[in-house]
Structure formats: C-alpha cells, structure tokens
Short mmCIF file of C-alpha atoms and ligand atoms in Angstrom, two decimals:
data_model
loop_
_atom_site.label_atom_id
_atom_site.label_comp_id
_atom_site.label_asym_id
_atom_site.label_seq_id
_atom_site.Cartn_x
_atom_site.Cartn_y
_atom_site.Cartn_z
CA MET A 26 153.37 205.31 71.36
CA SER A 27 157.04 204.44 71.95
CA ILE A 28 159.24 206.66 74.09
CA TYR A 29 161.26 207.57 71.02
CA GLN A 30 158.14 208.60 69.12
CA ASP A 31 157.19 210.75 72.10
CA ILE A 32 160.62 212.43 72.23
CA SER A 33 160.93 212.97 68.50
CA GLY A 34 157.25 213.69 67.79
CA ASN A 35 156.40 217.14 69.06
CA ARG A 36 159.78 218.87 69.19
CA ALA A 37 158.30 222.31 69.89
CA LEU A 38 157.47 221.04 73.37
CA ARG A 39 160.75 220.51 75.25
CA LYS A 40 161.04 217.60 77.67
CA PHE A 41 162.21 217.99 81.25
CA THR A 42 164.08 215.03 82.69
CA ILE A 43 165.26 214.31 86.22
CA LEU A 44 168.39 212.20 86.59
CA VAL A 45 168.15 209.91 89.61
CA ASP A 46 171.33 208.32 90.90
CA PRO A 47 169.92 205.55 93.16
CA ASP A 48 172.97 205.82 95.45
CA LYS A 49 171.82 209.26 96.49
CA TYR A 50 168.19 208.48 97.37
CA ASP A 51 166.59 206.42 100.12
CA GLU A 52 162.95 205.32 99.94
CA ARG A 53 161.62 208.41 101.73
CA LYS A 54 163.50 210.84 99.47
CA LEU A 55 162.47 208.93 96.34
CA SER A 56 158.82 209.09 97.39
CA GLU A 57 159.06 212.84 97.99
CA LEU A 58 160.82 213.33 94.65
CA SER A 59 158.17 211.25 92.88
CA GLU A 60 155.36 213.39 94.27
CA LEU A 61 157.05 216.59 93.13
CA ALA A 62 157.83 215.08 89.73
CA ILE A 63 154.13 214.44 89.12
CA GLU A 64 153.10 217.91 90.33
CA SER A 65 155.71 219.55 88.09
CA ASN A 66 154.86 217.53 84.96
CA VAL A 67 158.31 215.97 84.67
CA ASP A 68 158.38 214.15 81.33
CA LEU A 69 161.06 211.49 81.81
CA ILE A 70 163.22 210.02 84.55
CA PHE A 71 166.76 208.89 83.80
CA MET A 72 168.20 206.38 86.25
CA GLY A 73 171.90 205.61 86.62
CA GLY A 74 175.29 206.97 87.56
CA SER A 75 178.92 206.98 86.44
CA LEU A 76 179.84 204.98 89.52
CA MET A 77 177.31 203.16 91.67
CA THR A 78 178.35 201.76 95.03
CA GLN A 79 175.05 200.32 96.29
CA ASP A 80 172.78 197.68 94.89
CA HIS A 81 169.33 199.22 94.83
CA LEU A 82 168.81 200.17 91.21
CA GLU A 83 165.95 197.73 90.70
CA GLU A 84 164.00 198.73 93.80
CA SER A 85 164.45 202.41 92.91
CA ILE A 86 163.10 201.85 89.38
CA SER A 87 160.13 199.87 90.67
CA LEU A 88 159.26 202.46 93.32
CA VAL A 89 159.47 205.44 90.94
CA LYS A 90 157.43 203.66 88.27
CA LYS A 91 154.77 202.68 90.79
CA LEU A 92 154.52 206.16 92.29
CA THR A 93 154.71 208.29 89.15
CA GLY A 94 153.87 206.37 85.98
CA ILE A 95 156.55 208.55 84.32
CA PRO A 96 158.75 206.59 81.85
CA VAL A 97 162.00 205.43 83.48
CA ILE A 98 164.97 205.30 81.13
CA LEU A 99 168.25 203.66 82.12
CA PHE A 100 171.28 205.94 81.75
CA PRO A 101 173.86 203.24 82.42
CA GLY A 102 177.33 204.07 83.67
CA SER A 103 178.30 200.42 83.16
CA LEU A 104 177.04 197.00 82.07
CA MET A 105 176.02 196.36 85.68
CA GLN A 106 173.28 198.94 85.32
CA ILE A 107 171.16 197.03 82.81
CA ASN A 108 167.80 196.25 84.38
CA GLY A 109 164.68 194.95 82.69
CA LYS A 110 162.31 196.71 85.10
CA ALA A 111 162.89 200.07 83.38
CA ASP A 112 160.95 201.16 80.29
CA ALA A 113 163.90 201.97 78.03
CA ILE A 114 167.67 202.25 77.92
CA LEU A 115 169.95 204.89 76.46
CA PHE A 116 172.19 202.56 74.43
CA LEU A 117 175.12 204.93 74.70
CA SER A 118 178.06 205.01 72.34
CA LEU A 119 180.66 207.44 73.69
CA ILE A 120 181.38 209.10 70.34
CA SER A 121 183.40 211.97 71.81
CA GLY A 122 186.00 209.45 73.04
CA ARG A 123 188.27 206.80 71.61
CA ASN A 124 187.65 204.08 74.15
CA ALA A 125 186.68 201.07 72.00
CA ASP A 126 184.79 199.35 74.83
CA LEU A 127 182.51 202.34 75.23
CA LEU A 128 182.11 202.84 71.49
CA ILE A 129 181.10 199.23 70.69
CA GLY A 130 182.68 196.61 73.00
CA ASN A 131 180.23 196.74 75.92
CA HIS A 132 177.35 196.88 73.47
CA ILE A 133 178.27 193.46 72.10
CA ILE A 134 178.21 192.03 75.61
CA ALA A 135 174.90 193.72 76.40
CA ALA A 136 173.10 192.97 73.11
CA PRO A 137 171.82 189.43 73.86
CA TYR A 138 170.51 190.48 77.28
CA LEU A 139 168.80 193.54 75.82
CA LYS A 140 167.25 191.45 73.08
CA GLN A 141 165.61 189.21 75.69
CA SER A 142 164.33 192.15 77.72
CA ASN A 143 161.31 194.33 77.04
CA LEU A 144 163.42 197.48 77.21
CA GLU A 145 162.99 199.99 74.40
CA ILE A 146 166.44 200.56 72.95
CA LEU A 147 167.39 204.19 72.33
CA PRO A 148 170.66 204.28 70.30
CA THR A 149 172.39 207.42 71.57
CA GLY A 150 175.57 209.22 70.56
CA TYR A 151 177.01 210.34 73.90
CA MET A 152 179.34 213.34 73.88
CA LEU A 153 181.24 214.49 76.96
CA ILE A 154 182.01 218.21 76.93
CA GLU A 155 184.79 219.82 78.96
CA SER A 156 183.30 221.67 81.92
CA GLY A 157 185.99 223.42 83.94
CA GLN A 158 187.16 220.44 86.00
CA ALA A 159 187.50 216.66 85.67
CA THR A 160 184.17 214.86 86.13
CA THR A 161 183.52 211.29 87.28
CA ALA A 162 182.23 210.37 83.79
CA GLN A 163 185.47 211.60 82.25
CA TYR A 164 187.66 209.76 84.73
CA ILE A 165 185.74 206.48 84.63
CA SER A 166 185.49 206.48 80.82
CA GLY A 167 189.18 207.31 80.44
CA THR A 168 188.38 209.73 77.62
CA ILE A 169 189.19 213.33 76.83
CA PRO A 170 186.05 215.46 76.60
CA ILE A 171 185.49 217.83 73.67
CA PRO A 172 186.97 221.26 74.58
CA SER A 173 184.13 223.64 75.44
CA ASP A 174 185.22 226.25 72.87
CA LYS A 175 185.40 223.79 69.94
CA ASP A 176 181.89 224.08 68.54
CA ASP A 177 183.04 222.70 65.20
CA ILE A 178 184.36 219.46 66.72
CA ALA A 179 181.08 218.99 68.59
CA ALA A 180 179.02 219.64 65.45
CA CYS A 181 181.08 217.24 63.30
CA THR A 182 180.97 214.55 66.00
CA ALA A 183 177.19 214.82 66.26
CA MET A 184 176.82 214.82 62.46
CA ALA A 185 178.88 211.63 62.22
CA GLY A 186 176.75 210.05 64.96
CA GLU A 187 173.57 210.82 63.03
CA MET A 188 175.09 209.51 59.79
CA LEU A 189 175.98 206.26 61.59
CA GLY A 190 172.30 205.85 62.37
CA LEU A 191 172.19 206.88 66.03
CA LYS A 192 168.74 208.17 66.98
CA LEU A 193 169.61 210.68 69.72
CA ILE A 194 172.59 212.86 70.62
CA TYR A 195 173.34 213.51 74.32
CA MET A 196 175.73 216.38 75.07
CA ASP A 197 176.82 216.08 78.69
CA ALA A 198 179.12 218.33 80.72
CA GLY A 199 179.11 215.51 83.32
CA SER A 200 177.23 215.22 86.57
CA GLY A 201 177.96 218.09 88.94
CA ALA A 202 179.90 219.95 86.24
CA ARG A 203 181.16 223.38 87.17
CA ASN A 204 180.01 224.83 83.83
CA PRO A 205 177.14 223.54 81.68
CA VAL A 206 177.50 222.96 77.91
CA PRO A 207 177.85 226.42 76.29
CA ALA A 208 174.82 227.72 74.37
CA SER A 209 176.89 228.38 71.24
CA MET A 210 177.95 224.72 71.13
CA ILE A 211 174.36 223.51 71.59
CA ARG A 212 173.34 225.84 68.74
CA SER A 213 176.08 224.54 66.40
CA VAL A 214 175.10 220.95 67.02
CA ARG A 215 171.38 221.71 66.68
CA GLU A 216 171.95 223.40 63.30
CA ASN A 217 173.80 220.37 61.96
CA ILE A 218 171.63 217.43 63.01
CA SER A 219 167.96 216.59 62.69
CA ILE A 220 167.65 213.94 65.44
CA PRO A 221 166.61 215.00 68.97
CA LEU A 222 169.25 216.54 71.22
CA ILE A 223 169.57 215.81 74.95
CA VAL A 224 171.61 218.27 77.04
CA GLY A 225 172.70 217.97 80.67
CA GLY A 226 175.45 218.42 83.23
CA GLY A 227 175.93 221.30 85.63
CA ILE A 228 172.56 222.98 85.10
CA LYS A 229 171.61 224.64 88.37
CA THR A 230 169.11 227.39 87.58
CA PRO A 231 165.89 227.82 85.57
CA GLU A 232 167.68 230.45 83.49
CA GLN A 233 170.42 228.00 82.49
CA ALA A 234 167.76 225.41 81.64
CA HIS A 235 165.87 227.93 79.52
CA ASN A 236 169.04 229.04 77.72
CA ALA A 237 169.99 225.47 76.83
CA CYS A 238 166.49 224.82 75.44
CA LYS A 239 166.47 228.12 73.56
CA ALA A 240 169.80 227.14 71.99
CA GLY A 241 168.33 223.85 70.75
CA ALA A 242 168.07 221.20 73.48
CA ASP A 243 164.96 219.04 73.02
CA VAL A 244 165.45 217.17 76.29
CA LEU A 245 166.98 218.89 79.32
CA VAL A 246 168.46 216.78 82.14
CA VAL A 247 169.10 217.89 85.73
CA GLY A 248 170.39 215.68 88.55
CA ASN A 249 172.68 217.27 91.16
CA ALA A 250 170.89 220.59 91.61
CA ILE A 251 167.62 218.76 92.32
CA GLU A 252 169.29 216.34 94.74
CA LYS A 253 170.38 219.40 96.73
CA ASP A 254 167.09 221.31 96.51
CA PHE A 255 163.84 219.59 95.55
CA SER A 256 162.03 222.91 95.37
CA LEU A 257 163.87 223.62 92.11
CA ILE A 258 161.93 220.94 90.20
CA LYS A 259 158.88 223.06 89.56
CA GLU A 260 160.80 226.12 88.35
CA LEU A 261 163.15 224.08 86.19
CA ALA A 262 160.26 222.18 84.61
CA SER A 263 158.35 225.35 83.81
CA ALA A 264 161.52 227.03 82.38
CA VAL A 265 161.88 224.07 80.02
CA HIS A 266 158.21 223.74 79.13
CA SER A 267 157.77 227.46 78.48
CA THR A 268 160.64 227.69 75.98
CA THR A 269 159.33 228.57 72.54
C1 1GP B 299 174.83 214.03 84.06
O1 1GP B 299 173.56 215.22 82.45
C2 1GP B 299 173.52 214.66 83.72
O2 1GP B 299 175.16 213.00 83.26
C3 1GP B 299 173.03 215.62 84.78
O3 1GP B 299 174.07 216.37 85.34
O4 1GP B 299 173.82 216.06 87.79
O5 1GP B 299 175.07 218.02 86.90
O6 1GP B 299 172.60 217.90 86.68
P1 1GP B 299 173.87 217.12 86.76
#
C-alpha cells in the first residue's frame, strides 16, 4: 500500500505525525525519540525545516528508518532538502502565497531528480496561516500568510488547490507558532474539500491536538513541543488517535 493510500484510506482514524528538524537532534536524542515514537504508535515522521544549517539530513533519515520502520516523509524547506533515502516527499506548492518559485519554479528544477528517485510524490497544497507573530516559514518564503480570521479565503484557496489536482492540503501556522490554526478555519476548509487535510504549527497540548482533529484534520503534525518535552508524544498521539 502506498503512503497516500494509507493516509486517504481510513479517514476515521486520524494520523499522528512528528516533525523532526535534523538540526535540533543529535544521534542520542533521535534514538530516544524513535523509541518513544514506536511505543506511542506514531504514524508518520516528517523530516525537514524552513532553514537548515547543518548537513545531517541523510543520516537522520537513515537512523530513524532503521530504528522505527515508520514512514519518513520529506517536508522540504528548500531544494537542498531532497533526499532519496526517505520514503516520500511532500511536493509542496505554496498556494497561500504569490511567490512563483514556491508555486512552480522549484518544482521544475526538482522534477528530474524526483523522477529518478524512488520517493513517493505527494502533491500538496501548502497554506501558511497567520499565527500571532512572524514565523521562519513566512520570512523565508517571502509570502503573506492567510489572516487567521479569514476562513473564507482559506476555504477558497484549498478548494482551488483540490481543483488543480493537488492530493493533500497542509494548513500550517508555522513551526513554533504562537497560535495554532483556528478550529473554525479547519472546519471551513474540511467542509469544502474532499482530499485529506494536514494541520500543524504551534500545537502544544493534547487538547489542542484533539480540537484540530475534531474540526477536521486527518493528519496532525507536532514538532517544537515534542523537541522540548518528549513525554508529550504519548499523550498527543492518544489525543489524535482517540478522536472520533
Ligand atoms: C511546522 O506544522 C509544523 O511546519 C509543526 O509546527 O513545530 O510548531 O509543532 P510546530
């Protein structure tokens, strides 16, 4: 079964995803995280960052895959983060912005490399949502995020993404966001698209994770809060998995 079939297949069962920024983990921490990820039934691991300053993406992917067997999906902040050792890549088009390189330009450069790799390609409409302060993703992409009270803009953007043939929508408040994506916005988007919805950015508690899933997230992503406190993994995973 492909990763996409797994994500889109049984939508009643939400997926819990850890975002690993390789810059923030050494081998010891990655091993500890991997053990907890297995114990907590983490479904997917996203790997990447808006800005990476060290060159150990490949060894991090290999280690996590070896220790967990959990699918590793690239969440690339740039073209430099393409790596054939992962299982899949979020082929992100930043549809909330008007930066042509991030809508289609980088994809043209990446396409021949991706074609030669064994990576599963997951075409994803990526939407940055305003979160109370400027995030690295916002700054690096040079785009204006969708205002957090404009549910209609978010819904229309996601609808257009689905109509263009994208297979996933990722609503992201940005890593370390002060405020996560509001539940009402998740609900509006959910009601207007039929493809799976990924939500992340600024989620710090099991309650926030549960609320996002209840509002319509199929895949819930947490990075920063886990980096700070590994003991949260279990509670976050069970909040996501128990959402009905
Ligand atoms: C960021 O959605 C991810 O792109 C996760 O965000 O690190 O704030 O959990 P956090």
